mmCIF file of C-alpha atoms and ligand atoms in Angstrom:
data_model
loop_
_atom_site.group_PDB
_atom_site.id
_atom_site.type_symbol
_atom_site.label_atom_id
_atom_site.label_comp_id
_atom_site.label_asym_id
_atom_site.label_seq_id
_atom_site.Cartn_x
_atom_site.Cartn_y
_atom_site.Cartn_z
ATOM 1 C CA MET A 225 -12.551 1.727 20.393
ATOM 2 C CA SER A 226 -10.823 4.010 22.785
ATOM 3 C CA ARG A 227 -13.045 4.757 25.750
ATOM 4 C CA THR A 228 -11.798 8.587 26.502
ATOM 5 C CA ASP A 229 -11.574 9.188 22.533
ATOM 6 C CA PRO A 230 -14.051 7.473 20.159
ATOM 7 C CA ASP A 231 -13.415 9.249 17.185
ATOM 8 C CA ALA A 232 -9.437 8.250 17.173
ATOM 9 C CA GLY A 233 -8.324 5.420 15.267
ATOM 10 C CA TYR A 234 -6.558 2.129 16.659
ATOM 11 C CA MET A 235 -2.656 2.375 14.303
ATOM 12 C CA TYR A 236 -1.031 -0.813 13.426
ATOM 13 C CA ARG A 237 1.343 -0.345 11.491
ATOM 14 C CA ASP A 238 5.349 -1.490 10.916
ATOM 15 C CA GLN A 239 7.860 0.594 12.817
ATOM 16 C CA LYS A 240 5.055 2.967 14.668
ATOM 17 C CA PRO A 241 3.944 3.454 17.644
ATOM 18 C CA GLU A 242 0.513 0.918 18.220
ATOM 19 C CA GLY A 243 -2.752 2.610 19.882
ATOM 20 C CA PHE A 244 -5.462 5.536 19.781
ATOM 21 C CA PHE A 245 -4.477 8.382 17.366
ATOM 22 C CA TRP A 246 -4.952 10.957 14.943
ATOM 23 C CA LEU A 247 -3.278 11.052 11.846
ATOM 24 C CA ALA A 248 -2.094 15.135 10.067
ATOM 25 C CA HIS A 249 -2.222 14.155 6.784
ATOM 26 C CA ARG A 250 0.498 17.120 5.278
ATOM 27 C CA THR A 251 1.562 18.094 1.903
ATOM 28 C CA VAL A 252 4.428 20.418 1.855
ATOM 29 C CA ASP A 253 5.999 22.504 -0.677
ATOM 30 C CA ALA A 254 9.105 21.322 -1.728
ATOM 31 C CA LYS A 255 10.505 24.802 -2.839
ATOM 32 C CA HIS A 256 9.618 26.635 -0.115
ATOM 33 C CA ASN A 257 9.256 23.647 2.379
ATOM 34 C CA PHE A 258 5.440 25.526 3.444
ATOM 35 C CA ILE A 259 3.012 23.702 4.516
ATOM 36 C CA VAL A 260 -0.113 23.734 1.750
ATOM 37 C CA ASP A 261 -2.216 21.223 3.424
ATOM 38 C CA VAL A 262 -3.196 19.433 6.272
ATOM 39 C CA HIS A 263 -6.182 17.133 7.248
ATOM 40 C CA VAL A 264 -6.728 15.374 10.166
ATOM 41 C CA THR A 265 -8.341 11.844 10.304
ATOM 42 C CA PRO A 266 -8.110 9.173 12.983
ATOM 43 C CA GLY A 267 -4.597 7.176 13.179
ATOM 44 C CA ASN A 268 -6.524 3.939 10.723
ATOM 45 C CA VAL A 269 -6.947 5.710 7.611
ATOM 46 C CA SER A 270 -4.534 4.816 5.356
ATOM 47 C CA ASP A 271 -2.375 7.596 3.527
ATOM 48 C CA SER A 272 -3.076 6.430 0.567
ATOM 49 C CA THR A 273 -7.017 6.292 0.883
ATOM 50 C CA VAL A 274 -7.431 10.190 1.388
ATOM 51 C CA TYR A 275 -4.683 11.183 -0.942
ATOM 52 C CA VAL A 276 -6.613 12.297 -4.518
ATOM 53 C CA ALA A 277 -9.143 14.086 -2.086
ATOM 54 C CA ARG A 278 -6.073 15.989 -0.791
ATOM 55 C CA LEU A 279 -4.915 16.714 -3.994
ATOM 56 C CA GLU A 280 -7.823 18.157 -5.618
ATOM 57 C CA HIS A 281 -8.584 20.611 -2.904
ATOM 58 C CA ILE A 282 -4.832 21.730 -2.981
ATOM 59 C CA LEU A 283 -5.052 22.095 -7.139
ATOM 60 C CA GLY A 284 -8.250 24.130 -6.053
ATOM 61 C CA ARG A 285 -7.436 26.266 -3.513
ATOM 62 C CA PHE A 286 -3.850 28.054 -5.496
ATOM 63 C CA ALA A 287 -3.386 29.328 -8.221
ATOM 64 C CA PHE A 288 -0.178 27.846 -9.247
ATOM 65 C CA PRO A 289 -0.168 25.373 -11.636
ATOM 66 C CA LEU A 290 1.185 21.832 -9.774
ATOM 67 C CA GLU A 291 3.867 20.337 -11.484
ATOM 68 C CA ALA A 292 5.367 17.354 -10.270
ATOM 69 C CA VAL A 293 4.450 15.577 -6.500
ATOM 70 C CA ALA A 294 7.258 13.305 -4.828
ATOM 71 C CA LEU A 295 5.066 10.695 -2.258
ATOM 72 C CA ASP A 296 6.624 8.062 -0.001
ATOM 73 C CA ALA A 297 5.727 4.000 -1.072
ATOM 74 C CA GLY A 298 2.475 3.968 0.794
ATOM 75 C CA TYR A 299 1.105 5.863 -2.062
ATOM 76 C CA PHE A 300 1.570 3.478 -4.483
ATOM 77 C CA THR A 301 -1.525 2.759 -5.579
ATOM 78 C CA THR A 302 -2.796 2.594 -9.379
ATOM 79 C CA GLU A 303 -5.660 4.920 -7.846
ATOM 80 C CA ILE A 304 -3.039 7.675 -7.049
ATOM 81 C CA ALA A 305 -1.041 6.529 -10.094
ATOM 82 C CA LYS A 306 -4.092 7.446 -12.103
ATOM 83 C CA ALA A 307 -4.934 10.441 -11.144
ATOM 84 C CA LEU A 308 -2.018 12.139 -11.433
ATOM 85 C CA VAL A 309 -1.602 11.140 -14.788
ATOM 86 C CA GLU A 310 -5.619 12.353 -15.517
ATOM 87 C CA ARG A 311 -4.428 16.025 -13.572
ATOM 88 C CA GLY A 312 -1.391 15.991 -15.939
ATOM 89 C CA VAL A 313 0.633 15.907 -12.495
ATOM 90 C CA PHE A 314 3.831 14.468 -12.497
ATOM 91 C CA GLY A 315 3.979 11.587 -9.773
ATOM 92 C CA VAL A 316 7.586 10.543 -8.023
ATOM 93 C CA ILE A 317 6.144 7.611 -6.257
ATOM 94 C CA ALA A 318 8.711 5.677 -3.936
ATOM 95 C CA ARG A 319 8.569 1.919 -4.859
ATOM 96 C CA ARG A 320 7.463 -0.516 -2.536
ATOM 97 C CA ARG A 321 9.719 -3.214 -0.822
ATOM 98 C CA PHE A 322 7.912 -6.260 0.358
ATOM 99 C CA GLY A 323 10.576 -7.698 2.424
ATOM 100 C CA GLY A 324 8.465 -10.094 3.989
ATOM 101 C CA LYS A 325 9.408 -11.608 7.448
ATOM 102 C CA LYS A 326 12.586 -13.046 8.532
ATOM 103 C CA GLY A 327 13.096 -16.556 7.601
ATOM 104 C CA MET A 328 10.211 -16.166 5.494
ATOM 105 C CA TYR A 329 10.085 -16.973 1.284
ATOM 106 C CA ARG A 330 9.975 -13.602 -0.317
ATOM 107 C CA ARG A 331 7.733 -12.446 -3.135
ATOM 108 C CA THR A 332 11.184 -12.832 -5.623
ATOM 109 C CA SER A 333 11.020 -16.656 -4.118
ATOM 110 C CA PHE A 334 7.900 -17.354 -6.554
ATOM 111 C CA ASN A 335 8.999 -17.362 -10.141
ATOM 112 C CA TYR A 336 6.041 -15.091 -12.502
ATOM 113 C CA VAL A 337 5.290 -17.118 -16.097
ATOM 114 C CA SER A 338 3.909 -14.490 -17.831
ATOM 115 C CA GLU A 339 2.811 -16.866 -20.819
ATOM 116 C CA GLU A 340 0.453 -18.819 -18.221
ATOM 117 C CA ASP A 341 0.104 -15.775 -15.810
ATOM 118 C CA VAL A 342 0.912 -17.945 -12.588
ATOM 119 C CA TYR A 343 3.458 -17.782 -10.041
ATOM 120 C CA VAL A 344 5.778 -20.934 -9.577
ATOM 121 C CA CYS A 345 6.192 -21.392 -5.589
ATOM 122 C CA PRO A 346 9.645 -22.577 -4.347
ATOM 123 C CA ALA A 347 7.982 -26.202 -4.219
ATOM 124 C CA LYS A 348 6.992 -26.101 -7.701
ATOM 125 C CA GLN A 349 3.173 -25.100 -7.283
ATOM 126 C CA ARG A 350 2.052 -22.966 -9.966
ATOM 127 C CA LEU A 351 -0.319 -20.129 -8.628
ATOM 128 C CA THR A 352 -3.091 -19.171 -10.573
ATOM 129 C CA TYR A 353 -4.413 -15.426 -10.534
ATOM 130 C CA ARG A 354 -7.942 -15.114 -8.300
ATOM 131 C CA THR A 355 -8.605 -11.613 -8.607
ATOM 132 C CA THR A 356 -7.812 -7.902 -8.162
ATOM 133 C CA ASP A 357 -7.778 -5.948 -5.625
ATOM 134 C CA ARG A 358 -9.489 -2.171 -4.997
ATOM 135 C CA HIS A 359 -5.773 -0.728 -4.972
ATOM 136 C CA GLY A 360 -4.877 -2.872 -8.541
ATOM 137 C CA TYR A 361 -2.913 -5.638 -6.824
ATOM 138 C CA ARG A 362 -3.070 -8.799 -8.720
ATOM 139 C CA HIS A 363 -3.447 -12.376 -6.048
ATOM 140 C CA TYR A 364 -2.749 -15.355 -7.386
ATOM 141 C CA ALA A 365 -3.708 -18.529 -4.838
ATOM 142 C CA SER A 366 -2.086 -21.524 -4.104
ATOM 143 C CA ASP A 367 -4.065 -24.940 -3.707
ATOM 144 C CA PRO A 368 -4.416 -25.158 0.103
ATOM 145 C CA ALA A 369 -4.673 -28.973 -0.468
ATOM 146 C CA ILE A 370 -1.203 -29.131 -1.757
ATOM 147 C CA CYS A 371 -0.106 -26.624 0.378
ATOM 148 C CA GLN A 372 -1.237 -28.569 3.972
ATOM 149 C CA ASN A 373 1.002 -31.176 2.960
ATOM 150 C CA CYS A 374 4.299 -29.693 1.818
ATOM 151 C CA PRO A 375 7.592 -29.817 3.596
ATOM 152 C CA LEU A 376 7.907 -25.828 2.907
ATOM 153 C CA LEU A 377 4.466 -24.563 4.615
ATOM 154 C CA GLU A 378 6.304 -23.282 7.380
ATOM 155 C CA LYS A 379 8.665 -20.770 5.374
ATOM 156 C CA CYS A 380 6.435 -19.780 2.815
ATOM 157 C CA THR A 381 3.085 -18.590 4.986
ATOM 158 C CA SER A 382 1.805 -18.231 8.272
ATOM 159 C CA ASN A 383 -1.653 -18.925 7.087
ATOM 160 C CA ARG A 384 -2.593 -23.297 7.565
HETATM 161 S S1 SF4 B 669 2.909 -23.785 0.953
HETATM 162 FE FE1 SF4 B 669 4.802 -25.042 -0.352
HETATM 163 S S2 SF4 B 669 2.825 -25.285 -2.038
HETATM 164 FE FE2 SF4 B 669 2.032 -24.030 -1.069
HETATM 165 S S3 SF4 B 669 3.308 -22.254 -1.858
HETATM 166 FE FE3 SF4 B 669 4.259 -22.738 -0.614
HETATM 167 S S4 SF4 B 669 5.735 -23.847 -1.276
HETATM 168 FE FE4 SF4 B 669 4.300 -23.845 -2.391
#
């Protein structure tokens, strides 16, 4: 917690400065470049968590129909996609790219087998479905007993 600004949030994101910050979540009208909404939160609040409430606010605030929105990859969640569909708003959301760390396996190194709903890792272990998180991402888990002795472990994960 910041001693000088205890309400600020500690931000830790790729390619952003690290430290205590505030965030201004802005929505801009694409036709005229008017800022139609600004919502300030502590810097550790993720953009996607406030979006649906901002969408609701904008829809209630202005008389014009909202046809479409363009969002960056940080907003690519099932909750937002569902909210847009339910409100009849066409959403264009950038695709998330999971680049991974240099020298490490990427997600594409794991092959999905739809018939069995498993991922096959580079060492041919089958990773089984574990859970779906609140953002809609499905998690598949390996067997730690196998991974512990895997010669590819260092390229696979930093997790022991
Ligand atoms: S550590 Fe080895 S066995 Fe475990 S998931 Fe990675 S590649 Fe597969």
